JSON list of C-alpha atoms in Angstrom, two decimals:
[
{"chain": "B", "resi": 1, "resn": "LEU", "atom": "CA", "xyz": [-2.93, 8.25, -0.36]},
{"chain": "B", "resi": 2, "resn": "GLY", "atom": "CA", "xyz": [-5.71, 7.96, 1.94]},
{"chain": "B", "resi": 3, "resn": "VAL", "atom": "CA", "xyz": [-5.91, 8.53, 5.69]},
{"chain": "B", "resi": 4, "resn": "ALA", "atom": "CA", "xyz": [-6.72, 5.57, 8.25]},
{"chain": "B", "resi": 5, "resn": "GLY", "atom": "CA", "xyz": [-9.56, 6.36, 10.55]},
{"chain": "B", "resi": 6, "resn": "GLY", "atom": "CA", "xyz": [-9.07, 6.76, 14.52]},
{"chain": "B", "resi": 7, "resn": "PRO", "atom": "CA", "xyz": [-7.00, 8.38, 16.94]},
{"chain": "B", "resi": 8, "resn": "GLY", "atom": "CA", "xyz": [-3.92, 7.43, 14.92]},
{"chain": "B", "resi": 9, "resn": "ASP", "atom": "CA", "xyz": [-4.54, 8.86, 11.61]},
{"chain": "B", "resi": 10, "resn": "VAL", "atom": "CA", "xyz": [-1.82, 8.05, 9.19]},
{"chain": "B", "resi": 11, "resn": "VAL", "atom": "CA", "xyz": [-1.10, 9.13, 5.71]},
{"chain": "B", "resi": 12, "resn": "ALA", "atom": "CA", "xyz": [1.25, 7.07, 3.38]},
{"chain": "B", "resi": 13, "resn": "VAL", "atom": "CA", "xyz": [3.61, 8.91, 0.90]},
{"chain": "B", "resi": 14, "resn": "ASN", "atom": "CA", "xyz": [5.54, 7.24, -1.91]},
{"chain": "B", "resi": 15, "resn": "ALA", "atom": "CA", "xyz": [8.94, 8.62, -3.17]},
{"chain": "B", "resi": 16, "resn": "GLY", "atom": "CA", "xyz": [9.36, 9.05, -6.94]},
{"chain": "B", "resi": 17, "resn": "ILE", "atom": "CA", "xyz": [12.22, 9.50, -9.24]},
{"chain": "B", "resi": 18, "resn": "ARG", "atom": "CA", "xyz": [11.32, 11.03, -12.48]},
{"chain": "B", "resi": 19, "resn": "GLY", "atom": "CA", "xyz": [13.98, 10.01, -15.31]},
{"chain": "B", "resi": 20, "resn": "SER", "atom": "CA", "xyz": [14.47, 11.28, -18.76]},
{"chain": "B", "resi": 21, "resn": "GLY", "atom": "CA", "xyz": [11.01, 11.71, -20.50]},
{"chain": "B", "resi": 22, "resn": "SER", "atom": "CA", "xyz": [7.91, 11.47, -18.46]},
{"chain": "B", "resi": 23, "resn": "ALA", "atom": "CA", "xyz": [8.32, 8.16, -16.87]},
{"chain": "B", "resi": 24, "resn": "GLN", "atom": "CA", "xyz": [8.20, 7.95, -12.97]},
{"chain": "B", "resi": 25, "resn": "THR", "atom": "CA", "xyz": [10.00, 5.29, -10.93]},
{"chain": "B", "resi": 26, "resn": "GLN", "atom": "CA", "xyz": [8.40, 4.61, -7.54]},
{"chain": "B", "resi": 27, "resn": "LYS", "atom": "CA", "xyz": [10.69, 3.38, -4.83]},
{"chain": "B", "resi": 28, "resn": "GLY", "atom": "CA", "xyz": [10.01, 3.25, -1.13]},
{"chain": "B", "resi": 29, "resn": "MET", "atom": "CA", "xyz": [7.21, 4.87, 0.96]},
{"chain": "B", "resi": 30, "resn": "LYS", "atom": "CA", "xyz": [7.02, 6.81, 4.29]},
{"chain": "B", "resi": 31, "resn": "VAL", "atom": "CA", "xyz": [3.97, 6.77, 6.50]},
{"chain": "B", "resi": 32, "resn": "PHE", "atom": "CA", "xyz": [3.25, 9.83, 8.84]},
{"chain": "B", "resi": 33, "resn": "GLU", "atom": "CA", "xyz": [0.83, 10.38, 11.67]},
{"chain": "B", "resi": 34, "resn": "THR", "atom": "CA", "xyz": [-1.34, 13.33, 10.53]},
{"chain": "B", "resi": 35, "resn": "ARG", "atom": "CA", "xyz": [-1.77, 14.97, 13.84]},
{"chain": "B", "resi": 36, "resn": "ASN", "atom": "CA", "xyz": [1.86, 15.82, 14.26]},
{"chain": "B", "resi": 37, "resn": "GLY", "atom": "CA", "xyz": [3.60, 14.95, 11.13]},
{"chain": "B", "resi": 38, "resn": "GLN", "atom": "CA", "xyz": [5.78, 12.35, 12.99]},
{"chain": "B", "resi": 39, "resn": "MET", "atom": "CA", "xyz": [7.03, 9.61, 10.56]},
{"chain": "B", "resi": 40, "resn": "LYS", "atom": "CA", "xyz": [5.64, 6.20, 11.99]},
{"chain": "B", "resi": 41, "resn": "PHE", "atom": "CA", "xyz": [7.29, 3.76, 9.62]},
{"chain": "B", "resi": 42, "resn": "SER", "atom": "CA", "xyz": [8.79, 3.60, 6.13]},
{"chain": "B", "resi": 43, "resn": "SER", "atom": "CA", "xyz": [9.99, 0.94, 3.58]},
{"chain": "B", "resi": 44, "resn": "VAL", "atom": "CA", "xyz": [12.60, 1.47, 0.99]},
{"chain": "B", "resi": 45, "resn": "LYS", "atom": "CA", "xyz": [11.43, -1.72, -0.98]},
{"chain": "B", "resi": 46, "resn": "HIS", "atom": "CA", "xyz": [7.77, -1.04, -1.16]},
{"chain": "B", "resi": 47, "resn": "VAL", "atom": "CA", "xyz": [5.19, 1.42, -2.60]},
{"chain": "B", "resi": 48, "resn": "ALA", "atom": "CA", "xyz": [2.12, 2.26, -0.82]},
{"chain": "B", "resi": 49, "resn": "LEU", "atom": "CA", "xyz": [-0.91, 1.28, -2.87]},
{"chain": "B", "resi": 50, "resn": "GLY", "atom": "CA", "xyz": [-3.60, 2.35, -0.61]},
{"chain": "B", "resi": 51, "resn": "PHE", "atom": "CA", "xyz": [-5.43, 1.78, 2.53]},
{"chain": "B", "resi": 52, "resn": "MET", "atom": "CA", "xyz": [-7.74, -1.32, 2.82]},
{"chain": "B", "resi": 53, "resn": "ALA", "atom": "CA", "xyz": [-11.42, -0.95, 3.38]},
{"chain": "B", "resi": 54, "resn": "GLY", "atom": "CA", "xyz": [-11.77, -0.15, 7.28]},
{"chain": "B", "resi": 55, "resn": "GLY", "atom": "CA", "xyz": [-8.69, 2.34, 7.20]},
{"chain": "B", "resi": 56, "resn": "THR", "atom": "CA", "xyz": [-6.58, 0.32, 9.56]},
{"chain": "B", "resi": 57, "resn": "ARG", "atom": "CA", "xyz": [-4.45, -1.87, 7.22]},
{"chain": "B", "resi": 58, "resn": "LEU", "atom": "CA", "xyz": [-2.11, -0.54, 4.34]},
{"chain": "B", "resi": 59, "resn": "LEU", "atom": "CA", "xyz": [-1.58, -2.45, 1.18]},
{"chain": "B", "resi": 60, "resn": "ALA", "atom": "CA", "xyz": [1.93, -2.26, -0.37]},
{"chain": "B", "resi": 61, "resn": "TRP", "atom": "CA", "xyz": [3.80, -3.62, -3.13]},
{"chain": "B", "resi": 62, "resn": "SER", "atom": "CA", "xyz": [7.47, -4.65, -3.79]},
{"chain": "B", "resi": 63, "resn": "GLU", "atom": "CA", "xyz": [9.04, -5.51, -7.20]},
{"chain": "B", "resi": 64, "resn": "ALA", "atom": "CA", "xyz": [11.69, -7.53, -5.23]},
{"chain": "B", "resi": 65, "resn": "GLN", "atom": "CA", "xyz": [12.06, -11.18, -6.02]},
{"chain": "B", "resi": 66, "resn": "GLY", "atom": "CA", "xyz": [9.43, -10.97, -9.13]},
{"chain": "B", "resi": 67, "resn": "GLY", "atom": "CA", "xyz": [6.92, -8.94, -7.07]},
{"chain": "B", "resi": 68, "resn": "SER", "atom": "CA", "xyz": [4.78, -9.28, -3.85]},
{"chain": "B", "resi": 69, "resn": "ILE", "atom": "CA", "xyz": [2.06, -7.75, -1.94]},
{"chain": "B", "resi": 70, "resn": "GLU", "atom": "CA", "xyz": [2.39, -7.17, 1.71]},
{"chain": "B", "resi": 71, "resn": "LEU", "atom": "CA", "xyz": [-0.23, -6.04, 4.33]},
{"chain": "B", "resi": 72, "resn": "PHE", "atom": "CA", "xyz": [1.03, -3.52, 6.95]},
{"chain": "B", "resi": 73, "resn": "ASP", "atom": "CA", "xyz": [-0.73, -2.37, 9.99]},
{"chain": "B", "resi": 74, "resn": "ALA", "atom": "CA", "xyz": [-1.20, 1.41, 9.52]},
{"chain": "B", "resi": 75, "resn": "VAL", "atom": "CA", "xyz": [-0.33, 2.65, 12.79]},
{"chain": "B", "resi": 76, "resn": "SER", "atom": "CA", "xyz": [2.38, 0.27, 14.06]},
{"chain": "B", "resi": 77, "resn": "GLY", "atom": "CA", "xyz": [3.89, -0.47, 10.68]},
{"chain": "B", "resi": 78, "resn": "ALA", "atom": "CA", "xyz": [3.96, -4.27, 11.67]},
{"chain": "B", "resi": 79, "resn": "SER", "atom": "CA", "xyz": [3.77, -6.66, 8.51]},
{"chain": "B", "resi": 80, "resn": "LEU", "atom": "CA", "xyz": [0.47, -8.65, 8.69]},
{"chain": "B", "resi": 81, "resn": "GLY", "atom": "CA", "xyz": [1.74, -11.10, 5.81]},
{"chain": "B", "resi": 82, "resn": "SER", "atom": "CA", "xyz": [2.71, -11.03, 2.16]},
{"chain": "B", "resi": 83, "resn": "THR", "atom": "CA", "xyz": [2.21, -13.23, -0.86]},
{"chain": "B", "resi": 84, "resn": "LYS", "atom": "CA", "xyz": [3.76, -13.08, -4.44]},
{"chain": "B", "resi": 85, "resn": "SER", "atom": "CA", "xyz": [1.67, -11.01, -7.00]},
{"chain": "B", "resi": 86, "resn": "ALA", "atom": "CA", "xyz": [2.06, -8.91, -9.91]},
{"chain": "B", "resi": 87, "resn": "ARG", "atom": "CA", "xyz": [1.39, -5.21, -9.14]},
{"chain": "B", "resi": 88, "resn": "PRO", "atom": "CA", "xyz": [-2.31, -4.99, -8.20]},
{"chain": "B", "resi": 89, "resn": "TRP", "atom": "CA", "xyz": [-4.59, -2.01, -8.60]},
{"chain": "B", "resi": 90, "resn": "LEU", "atom": "CA", "xyz": [-6.80, -1.04, -5.45]},
{"chain": "B", "resi": 91, "resn": "SER", "atom": "CA", "xyz": [-10.09, 0.89, -5.53]},
{"chain": "B", "resi": 92, "resn": "MET", "atom": "CA", "xyz": [-10.05, 4.38, -4.09]},
{"chain": "B", "resi": 93, "resn": "ASP", "atom": "CA", "xyz": [-12.34, 2.96, -1.40]},
{"chain": "B", "resi": 94, "resn": "GLY", "atom": "CA", "xyz": [-10.19, 0.12, -0.62]},
{"chain": "B", "resi": 95, "resn": "ARG", "atom": "CA", "xyz": [-13.07, -2.36, -1.57]},
{"chain": "B", "resi": 96, "resn": "TRP", "atom": "CA", "xyz": [-11.81, -4.06, -4.59]},
{"chain": "B", "resi": 97, "resn": "MET", "atom": "CA", "xyz": [-8.27, -5.14, -5.76]},
{"chain": "B", "resi": 98, "resn": "ALA", "atom": "CA", "xyz": [-7.57, -6.19, -9.45]},
{"chain": "B", "resi": 99, "resn": "VAL", "atom": "CA", "xyz": [-4.35, -8.30, -10.19]},
{"chain": "B", "resi": 100, "resn": "PRO", "atom": "CA", "xyz": [-2.95, -8.94, -13.52]},
{"chain": "B", "resi": 101, "resn": "THR", "atom": "CA", "xyz": [-2.82, -12.69, -14.29]},
{"chain": "B", "resi": 102, "resn": "ASN", "atom": "CA", "xyz": [-1.82, -14.47, -17.51]},
{"chain": "B", "resi": 103, "resn": "SER", "atom": "CA", "xyz": [-5.28, -14.97, -18.55]},
{"chain": "B", "resi": 104, "resn": "GLY", "atom": "CA", "xyz": [-6.36, -11.43, -17.69]},
{"chain": "B", "resi": 105, "resn": "LEU", "atom": "CA", "xyz": [-7.40, -9.69, -14.31]},
{"chain": "B", "resi": 106, "resn": "GLN", "atom": "CA", "xyz": [-8.25, -11.29, -11.20]},
{"chain": "B", "resi": 107, "resn": "ILE", "atom": "CA", "xyz": [-10.87, -9.02, -9.35]},
{"chain": "B", "resi": 108, "resn": "SER", "atom": "CA", "xyz": [-11.30, -9.48, -5.67]},
{"chain": "B", "resi": 109, "resn": "ALA", "atom": "CA", "xyz": [-13.79, -7.95, -3.25]},
{"chain": "B", "resi": 110, "resn": "ILE", "atom": "CA", "xyz": [-12.41, -6.98, -0.01]},
{"chain": "B", "resi": 111, "resn": "ASP", "atom": "CA", "xyz": [-14.27, -6.93, 3.22]},
{"chain": "B", "resi": 112, "resn": "PRO", "atom": "CA", "xyz": [-13.26, -4.32, 6.14]},
{"chain": "B", "resi": 113, "resn": "VAL", "atom": "CA", "xyz": [-11.09, -5.40, 8.84]},
{"chain": "B", "resi": 114, "resn": "LYS", "atom": "CA", "xyz": [-12.19, -4.60, 12.09]}
]
């Protein structure tokens, strides 16, 4: 996925398992420092969705307990909060998020975090 800006540039990688046919199951994410390839943090219960606008926060999703999104500090890996949610879609620039609801899609604009 994208790269966070600043001296602690990181990249998030999702692990995937391809079963029979063409379906792929995503399970787990790893976040690496781009400067030296060192793993910064990982999670076996989340998949990375993308970096939020501003590049310092990483949005991830977990299917555990009915589904939840969680926001991580992209460099330290500290959890900044979570909420129950269906699996959302994040725009490539991290400025829009769409979440499926019973009545359609909820689309939210996201302001950069400084």
